[in-house]
């Protein structure tokens, strides 16, 4: 940490006043993501079809997308801490209902209802904190600050959320593991309410009346059409995480099939390896992106890298069978590529600094749509093109992302690079730099 960063309350770009909030993100996502890698397998084992299991995730993703859209502006208006508190309470309430009356009674309608409504809750917690970061972090260190955010996210949903079930399921079963999630989410709520020091920004929102608040909320959508670059960036944001939400729906079935031969515990540890690497690469790409260029990094290391890694994640186990080292390498490659998108959280507010909440709501809407479209593509494709076809759809969408990045214009603070490094038709920012 440099003297300058120390004087500004930063630790390699992380605002120290929010350090407990960062930790709370890891704890919350442990609880929220604890079922991600095994729930589809468990639902099928209860007697439901793979399509029904995929549909459960699709509904969850759709409602999460709606909540993601509103979370940024709501946090800007009412304060991040208030919105995060609402998210925790709603998450716990509907998770308990999902376990008691959905899974517990094997009632598919109630499973879809309560799990779907739970999808409204988690974006209120995690994306309100993104607004908090945008309020606190210096503009030129936004990508680094967001890199730390995604690192904590990965520690929760990927490392702890994936590896814990591999140890708890043999002892307390699937349902016991799902009940354990409540304690993690409750602990995260306590951290945010009691330990985060940045009280002024957390509890103060925009000083506007009801009409002004409704206008600001609607701006979270209209800004997509007012700013072409934000619309294009939103499309890339949707693409960037599709396999992270689609693969947990189809890959547990593929990896544990006789065709490949892994056990459920092995699958969980392979999927967890993807997120272990992102713990480090999220911070790494945040720091690198502030230096080599946000869009340049996402284009080649994110979109192009993920296109190749997505195909490898399917074809490596198909070729080598239950080879644990080979599958781990494929998972690591995908993790490195996915984490190259960490500057996304910095790009949106940089493109509309006068409406950060609305810009981040557009970002969050795209992130939520990614969590919807990933399982939706799997649901629609599992009975038609199969796992292989779904993987190719994801890979081709990443290649589309490469093209889309050439139409993103953003004034990136402190970034200077010769235009010769970019394509001739690459748009230029307000400062004249090609990105």
Coordinates of C-alpha atoms in Angstrom, one line a residue:
X1 CA 0.0 0.0 0.0
X2 CA 1.5 3.4 -1.0
X3 CA 1.6 6.4 1.2
X4 CA -1.0 8.1 -1.0
X5 CA -3.4 5.2 -0.7
X6 CA -2.8 5.0 3.0
X7 CA -3.7 8.7 3.4
X8 CA -6.9 8.1 1.4
X9 CA -8.0 5.1 3.4
X10 CA -7.3 2.5 0.7
X11 CA -5.7 -0.9 0.7
X12 CA -4.5 -1.7 -2.8
X13 CA -7.7 0.1 -4.0
X14 CA -10.1 -1.3 -1.3
X15 CA -11.7 1.5 0.8
X16 CA -10.8 0.5 4.4
X17 CA -14.0 2.1 5.7
X18 CA -16.0 -0.7 3.9
X19 CA -13.7 -3.6 4.8
X20 CA -16.4 -5.3 6.9
X21 CA -18.9 -4.8 4.1
X22 CA -16.5 -6.7 1.8
X23 CA -16.2 -9.5 4.3
X24 CA -20.0 -9.5 4.6
X25 CA -20.3 -10.0 0.9
X26 CA -18.2 -13.2 1.2
X27 CA -20.2 -14.5 4.1
X28 CA -23.6 -13.7 2.5
X29 CA -22.6 -15.3 -0.8
X30 CA -21.5 -18.4 1.1
X31 CA -25.1 -18.8 2.3
X32 CA -26.7 -17.7 -0.9
X33 CA -24.6 -19.9 -3.2
X34 CA -24.3 -23.0 -1.0
X35 CA -26.9 -24.9 -3.1
X36 CA -25.8 -23.6 -6.5
X37 CA -23.7 -26.6 -7.5
X38 CA -25.9 -29.4 -6.2
X39 CA -29.5 -28.2 -6.1
X40 CA -30.3 -29.3 -9.7
X41 CA -29.0 -32.8 -8.9
X42 CA -31.0 -32.9 -5.7
X43 CA -34.2 -31.8 -7.4
X44 CA -33.8 -34.5 -10.0
X45 CA -33.1 -37.1 -7.3
X46 CA -36.4 -36.0 -5.7
X47 CA -38.2 -37.3 -8.9
X48 CA -38.4 -34.1 -11.0
X49 CA -37.1 -33.9 -14.5
X50 CA -33.9 -32.0 -15.6
X51 CA -36.1 -29.5 -17.4
X52 CA -38.0 -28.8 -14.2
X53 CA -34.8 -28.4 -12.3
X54 CA -33.5 -25.9 -15.0
X55 CA -36.8 -24.0 -14.9
X56 CA -36.5 -23.5 -11.2
X57 CA -33.2 -21.7 -11.7
X58 CA -34.7 -19.8 -14.7
X59 CA -37.5 -18.3 -12.6
X60 CA -35.0 -17.5 -9.9
X61 CA -32.8 -15.7 -12.4
X62 CA -35.7 -13.8 -13.9
X63 CA -36.9 -12.4 -10.6
X64 CA -33.3 -11.7 -9.6
X65 CA -32.9 -9.6 -12.8
X66 CA -35.9 -7.5 -11.8
X67 CA -34.5 -6.9 -8.3
X68 CA -31.0 -6.3 -9.7
X69 CA -32.4 -3.5 -11.9
X70 CA -34.0 -1.6 -8.9
X71 CA -31.3 -2.3 -6.3
X72 CA -28.8 0.4 -7.6
X73 CA -31.3 3.2 -7.7
X74 CA -33.0 2.1 -4.4
X75 CA -29.6 2.1 -2.7
X76 CA -28.8 5.6 -4.2
X77 CA -32.2 6.9 -2.9
X78 CA -32.6 5.2 0.5
X79 CA -29.0 4.4 1.3
X80 CA -27.1 1.1 0.8
X81 CA -27.3 -0.1 4.4
X82 CA -31.1 0.1 4.5
X83 CA -31.5 -1.8 1.2
X84 CA -29.0 -4.5 2.3
X85 CA -30.9 -5.0 5.6
X86 CA -34.2 -5.5 3.6
X87 CA -32.3 -8.0 1.4
X88 CA -31.1 -10.1 4.4
X89 CA -34.6 -10.3 6.0
X90 CA -36.4 -11.2 2.8
X91 CA -33.7 -13.8 1.9
X92 CA -34.0 -15.6 5.2
X93 CA -37.8 -15.6 5.2
X94 CA -38.3 -17.0 1.7
X95 CA -35.4 -19.5 2.0
X96 CA -37.1 -21.0 5.1
X97 CA -40.4 -21.2 3.2
X98 CA -38.7 -22.8 0.3
X99 CA -37.2 -25.5 2.6
X100 CA -40.3 -26.1 4.7
X101 CA -43.1 -26.1 2.1
X102 CA -41.2 -26.5 -1.2
X103 CA -38.5 -29.1 -0.9
X104 CA -39.8 -30.5 2.4
X105 CA -43.2 -31.3 0.9
X106 CA -41.8 -32.0 -2.6
X107 CA -44.3 -29.4 -3.9
X108 CA -42.9 -28.2 -7.2
X109 CA -45.3 -25.2 -7.5
X110 CA -44.2 -23.9 -4.0
X111 CA -40.6 -24.7 -4.8
X112 CA -40.7 -22.4 -7.8
X113 CA -42.7 -19.7 -5.9
X114 CA -40.5 -19.4 -2.8
X115 CA -37.2 -20.0 -4.5
X116 CA -38.1 -17.5 -7.2
X117 CA -39.1 -14.8 -4.6
X118 CA -35.9 -15.5 -2.8
X119 CA -34.2 -14.4 -6.0
X120 CA -35.6 -10.9 -5.4
X121 CA -33.7 -10.7 -2.1
X122 CA -30.0 -11.4 -2.8
X123 CA -29.5 -8.6 -5.4
X124 CA -30.7 -6.1 -2.8
X125 CA -27.8 -7.1 -0.6
X126 CA -24.9 -7.5 -3.0
X127 CA -25.7 -4.8 -5.6
X128 CA -26.6 -2.2 -3.0
X129 CA -23.0 -2.7 -1.8
X130 CA -21.7 -2.0 -5.4
X131 CA -23.4 1.4 -5.1
X132 CA -21.7 1.9 -1.7
X133 CA -18.3 1.2 -3.3
X134 CA -19.0 3.6 -6.2
X135 CA -19.8 6.3 -3.6
X136 CA -16.6 5.8 -1.6
X137 CA -13.8 4.6 -3.9
X138 CA -11.8 7.3 -5.8
X139 CA -12.7 7.3 -9.5
X140 CA -9.3 6.3 -10.7
X141 CA -9.3 3.3 -8.3
X142 CA -12.8 2.0 -9.1
X143 CA -11.7 -1.1 -11.0
X144 CA -9.4 -2.1 -8.1
X145 CA -12.2 -1.5 -5.6
X146 CA -14.6 -3.6 -7.7
X147 CA -11.9 -6.3 -8.1
X148 CA -11.9 -6.7 -4.3
X149 CA -15.7 -6.9 -4.4
X150 CA -15.7 -9.7 -6.9
X151 CA -12.9 -11.5 -5.0
X152 CA -15.1 -11.6 -1.9
X153 CA -18.0 -12.7 -4.0
X154 CA -15.9 -15.5 -5.3
X155 CA -14.7 -16.5 -1.9
X156 CA -18.4 -16.8 -0.9
X157 CA -20.3 -18.4 -3.8
X158 CA -17.3 -20.2 -5.2
X159 CA -14.8 -21.3 -2.5
X160 CA -16.8 -21.6 0.7
X161 CA -20.2 -22.0 -1.0
X162 CA -19.0 -24.9 -3.2
X163 CA -16.5 -26.7 -0.9
X164 CA -18.5 -26.6 2.3
X165 CA -21.3 -28.8 0.8
X166 CA -18.7 -31.4 -0.3
X167 CA -17.9 -31.9 3.4
X168 CA -21.3 -31.3 5.0
X169 CA -23.5 -33.3 2.6
X170 CA -22.0 -36.7 3.6
X171 CA -22.7 -35.8 7.3
X172 CA -25.9 -33.7 7.5
X173 CA -27.3 -34.3 4.0
X174 CA -28.7 -32.0 1.4
X175 CA -31.4 -30.5 3.6
X176 CA -29.1 -30.0 6.5
X177 CA -26.7 -28.1 4.3
X178 CA -29.4 -25.9 3.0
X179 CA -30.6 -25.0 6.5
X180 CA -27.0 -24.1 7.4
X181 CA -27.2 -21.3 4.8
X182 CA -29.5 -19.3 7.1
X183 CA -26.7 -18.8 9.7
X184 CA -24.3 -17.5 7.0
X185 CA -26.8 -14.9 5.7
X186 CA -27.8 -13.8 9.1
X187 CA -24.1 -13.3 10.1
X188 CA -23.6 -11.1 7.0
X189 CA -26.5 -8.9 7.9
X190 CA -25.1 -8.4 11.4
X191 CA -21.8 -7.4 10.0
X192 CA -23.3 -4.7 7.7
X193 CA -25.5 -3.3 10.4
X194 CA -23.0 -3.3 13.3
X195 CA -19.5 -3.2 11.9
X196 CA -19.3 -1.1 8.7
X197 CA -18.1 2.4 9.7
X198 CA -19.2 4.5 6.7
X199 CA -22.5 5.6 8.3
X200 CA -23.1 8.8 6.5
X201 CA -23.2 7.4 3.0
X202 CA -24.8 4.2 4.1
X203 CA -27.9 5.7 5.6
X204 CA -28.4 8.9 3.5
X205 CA -30.1 8.7 0.1
X206 CA -30.9 11.2 -2.6
X207 CA -32.9 14.2 -1.2
X208 CA -35.8 13.9 -3.6
X209 CA -39.6 13.6 -3.3
X210 CA -41.7 10.6 -4.5
X211 CA -41.9 11.9 -8.1
X212 CA -38.1 12.4 -8.2
X213 CA -37.5 8.9 -6.8
X214 CA -39.7 7.3 -9.4
X215 CA -38.0 9.2 -12.1
X216 CA -34.6 8.1 -10.9
X217 CA -35.9 4.5 -10.6
X218 CA -37.1 4.5 -14.2
X219 CA -33.8 6.1 -15.3
X220 CA -32.2 2.7 -14.5
X221 CA -33.9 1.5 -17.7
X222 CA -34.1 4.6 -19.8
X223 CA -30.4 5.2 -19.4
X224 CA -29.8 2.2 -21.6
X225 CA -31.4 4.0 -24.5
X226 CA -30.0 7.4 -23.7
X227 CA -26.4 6.2 -23.7
X228 CA -25.5 3.7 -26.5
X229 CA -22.3 2.7 -24.8
X230 CA -24.2 1.7 -21.6
X231 CA -26.5 -0.4 -23.7
X232 CA -23.6 -2.2 -25.4
X233 CA -21.8 -2.6 -22.1
X234 CA -25.0 -4.1 -20.6
X235 CA -25.1 -6.7 -23.5
X236 CA -21.5 -7.6 -22.7
X237 CA -22.3 -7.8 -19.0
X238 CA -25.1 -10.2 -19.7
X239 CA -22.8 -12.4 -21.8
X240 CA -19.8 -12.4 -19.4
X241 CA -21.4 -14.6 -16.6
X242 CA -23.7 -16.9 -18.6
X243 CA -21.7 -20.1 -17.9
X244 CA -21.4 -19.3 -14.2
X245 CA -25.2 -19.6 -13.9
X246 CA -25.8 -22.1 -16.7
X247 CA -23.1 -24.6 -16.0
X248 CA -24.4 -25.4 -12.4
X249 CA -27.7 -26.5 -14.0
X250 CA -26.3 -28.9 -16.6
X251 CA -22.7 -29.8 -15.7
X252 CA -23.5 -31.7 -12.4
X253 CA -25.6 -34.0 -14.6
X254 CA -22.8 -34.2 -17.3
X255 CA -19.8 -34.6 -14.9
X256 CA -21.6 -37.3 -12.8
X257 CA -22.9 -39.2 -15.8
X258 CA -21.4 -42.6 -16.8
X259 CA -20.0 -40.9 -19.9
X260 CA -17.6 -38.9 -17.7
X261 CA -17.6 -40.7 -14.4
X262 CA -17.0 -38.1 -11.6
X263 CA -18.8 -38.3 -8.2
X264 CA -20.8 -35.4 -6.8
X265 CA -18.1 -34.5 -4.3
X266 CA -15.5 -34.4 -7.1
X267 CA -17.8 -32.2 -9.2
X268 CA -18.2 -29.8 -6.3
X269 CA -14.5 -29.5 -5.9
X270 CA -13.9 -29.0 -9.6
X271 CA -16.5 -26.2 -9.7
X272 CA -15.0 -24.8 -6.6
X273 CA -11.5 -24.6 -8.2
X274 CA -12.9 -22.1 -10.7
X275 CA -13.8 -19.8 -7.9
X276 CA -10.6 -20.4 -5.9
X277 CA -8.6 -19.0 -8.8
X278 CA -10.9 -15.9 -9.1
X279 CA -10.1 -15.0 -5.5
X280 CA -6.7 -14.0 -6.7
X281 CA -7.4 -13.1 -10.3
X282 CA -10.3 -10.7 -9.5
X283 CA -7.8 -8.5 -7.6
X284 CA -5.2 -9.0 -10.2
X285 CA -7.4 -8.1 -13.1
X286 CA -8.7 -5.1 -11.2
X287 CA -5.2 -3.7 -10.8
X288 CA -4.2 -4.6 -14.3
X289 CA -7.3 -3.2 -15.8
X290 CA -6.6 0.2 -14.3
X291 CA -3.3 0.2 -16.2
X292 CA -3.8 -1.6 -19.5
X293 CA -7.3 -0.5 -20.2
X294 CA -10.7 -1.8 -19.0
X295 CA -12.2 -2.5 -22.4
X296 CA -9.0 -3.9 -23.9
X297 CA -8.7 -6.4 -21.0
X298 CA -12.4 -7.5 -21.2
X299 CA -12.2 -7.9 -25.0
X300 CA -9.2 -10.2 -25.2
X301 CA -8.8 -11.8 -21.8
X302 CA -12.5 -11.8 -20.9
X303 CA -14.6 -12.5 -24.1
X304 CA -12.0 -14.3 -26.2
X305 CA -10.5 -16.1 -23.3
X306 CA -13.9 -17.3 -22.0
X307 CA -14.9 -18.5 -25.5
X308 CA -12.0 -21.0 -25.5
X309 CA -12.2 -21.9 -21.8
X310 CA -16.0 -22.6 -22.1
X311 CA -15.3 -25.2 -24.8
X312 CA -12.5 -26.7 -22.8
X313 CA -14.7 -27.1 -19.8
X314 CA -16.8 -29.5 -21.8
X315 CA -14.4 -31.2 -24.1
X316 CA -11.6 -31.8 -21.6
X317 CA -13.7 -34.2 -19.4
X318 CA -15.3 -35.6 -22.5
X319 CA -11.9 -36.5 -23.9
X320 CA -10.0 -37.5 -20.7
X321 CA -12.9 -38.9 -18.7
X322 CA -12.7 -38.7 -14.9
X323 CA -9.2 -37.1 -14.9
X324 CA -9.4 -34.8 -11.9
X325 CA -6.2 -32.7 -12.8
X326 CA -7.4 -32.2 -16.4
X327 CA -10.8 -31.0 -15.2
X328 CA -9.2 -28.7 -12.7
X329 CA -7.1 -27.1 -15.4
X330 CA -10.2 -26.4 -17.5
X331 CA -12.0 -24.9 -14.5
X332 CA -9.0 -22.7 -13.7
X333 CA -8.9 -21.4 -17.3
X334 CA -12.5 -20.4 -17.1
X335 CA -12.0 -18.7 -13.8
X336 CA -9.1 -16.6 -15.2
X337 CA -11.2 -15.6 -18.1
X338 CA -14.4 -14.7 -16.2
X339 CA -12.5 -12.6 -13.7
X340 CA -11.1 -10.4 -16.5
X341 CA -14.5 -8.7 -16.5
X342 CA -14.1 -7.1 -13.1
X343 CA -13.8 -3.5 -14.6
X344 CA -17.5 -3.7 -15.6
X345 CA -18.5 -2.3 -12.2
X346 CA -16.3 0.7 -12.9
X347 CA -17.3 1.3 -16.5
X348 CA -21.0 1.9 -15.9
X349 CA -20.7 4.8 -13.4
X350 CA -17.8 6.2 -15.4
X351 CA -20.0 6.6 -18.4
X352 CA -22.7 8.4 -16.5
X353 CA -21.1 10.1 -13.5
X354 CA -24.1 12.4 -13.0
X355 CA -26.4 9.4 -12.5
X356 CA -24.3 6.7 -10.8
X357 CA -27.2 5.0 -9.2
X358 CA -29.1 4.7 -12.6
X359 CA -25.9 3.5 -14.3
X360 CA -25.2 0.9 -11.7
X361 CA -28.9 -0.2 -11.9
X362 CA -28.3 -0.8 -15.6
X363 CA -25.2 -2.8 -14.7
X364 CA -27.2 -4.8 -12.1
X365 CA -30.1 -5.4 -14.5
X366 CA -27.6 -6.9 -16.9
X367 CA -26.0 -9.0 -14.2
X368 CA -29.5 -10.2 -13.2
X369 CA -30.4 -11.0 -16.8
X370 CA -27.2 -13.0 -17.0
X371 CA -28.3 -15.1 -14.0
X372 CA -31.7 -15.5 -15.8
X373 CA -30.4 -16.2 -19.3
X374 CA -27.7 -18.7 -18.3
X375 CA -30.2 -21.2 -16.9
X376 CA -32.8 -20.2 -19.5
X377 CA -30.4 -21.2 -22.4
X378 CA -29.8 -24.5 -20.5
X379 CA -33.5 -25.1 -20.0
X380 CA -34.4 -24.5 -23.6
X381 CA -31.4 -26.4 -25.0
X382 CA -31.1 -29.5 -22.7
X383 CA -33.8 -31.4 -24.6
X384 CA -32.9 -30.1 -28.1
X385 CA -29.2 -29.4 -28.6
X386 CA -28.0 -31.1 -25.4
X387 CA -25.1 -30.2 -23.2
X388 CA -22.6 -29.8 -26.1
X389 CA -24.9 -27.5 -28.0
X390 CA -25.5 -25.3 -25.0
X391 CA -21.7 -25.0 -24.5
X392 CA -21.3 -23.9 -28.1
X393 CA -24.0 -21.3 -27.6
X394 CA -22.2 -19.8 -24.7
X395 CA -18.9 -19.8 -26.6
X396 CA -20.4 -18.1 -29.7
X397 CA -22.0 -15.4 -27.5
X398 CA -18.5 -14.7 -26.0
X399 CA -17.2 -14.2 -29.5
X400 CA -20.1 -11.8 -30.1
X401 CA -18.9 -10.0 -27.0
X402 CA -15.5 -9.4 -28.6
X403 CA -17.2 -7.5 -31.4
X404 CA -19.4 -5.5 -29.1
X405 CA -16.5 -4.2 -27.0
X406 CA -15.4 -2.2 -30.0
X407 CA -18.5 0.0 -29.6
X408 CA -18.0 0.9 -26.0
X409 CA -16.9 4.4 -25.3
X410 CA -15.7 5.3 -21.8
X411 CA -13.5 8.0 -20.4
X412 CA -11.2 5.9 -18.3
X413 CA -9.3 8.0 -15.7
X414 CA -5.5 7.9 -15.9
X415 CA -5.4 5.6 -18.9
X416 CA -3.1 6.5 -21.8
X417 CA -2.4 4.1 -24.6
X418 CA -1.4 4.5 -28.3
X419 CA -4.3 4.2 -30.6
X420 CA -2.3 1.8 -32.7
X421 CA -3.0 -0.9 -30.2
X422 CA -6.7 -0.9 -31.1
X423 CA -8.6 -1.5 -34.3
X424 CA -9.1 1.4 -36.7
X425 CA -12.9 1.5 -36.2
X426 CA -12.6 1.5 -32.4
X427 CA -14.7 4.4 -31.0
X428 CA -12.9 7.1 -29.1
X429 CA -13.6 8.5 -25.7
X430 CA -14.2 12.2 -24.9
X431 CA -10.5 12.6 -24.3
X432 CA -9.7 11.2 -27.7
X433 CA -8.2 7.9 -26.5
X434 CA -9.1 4.7 -28.4
X435 CA -10.5 1.9 -26.3

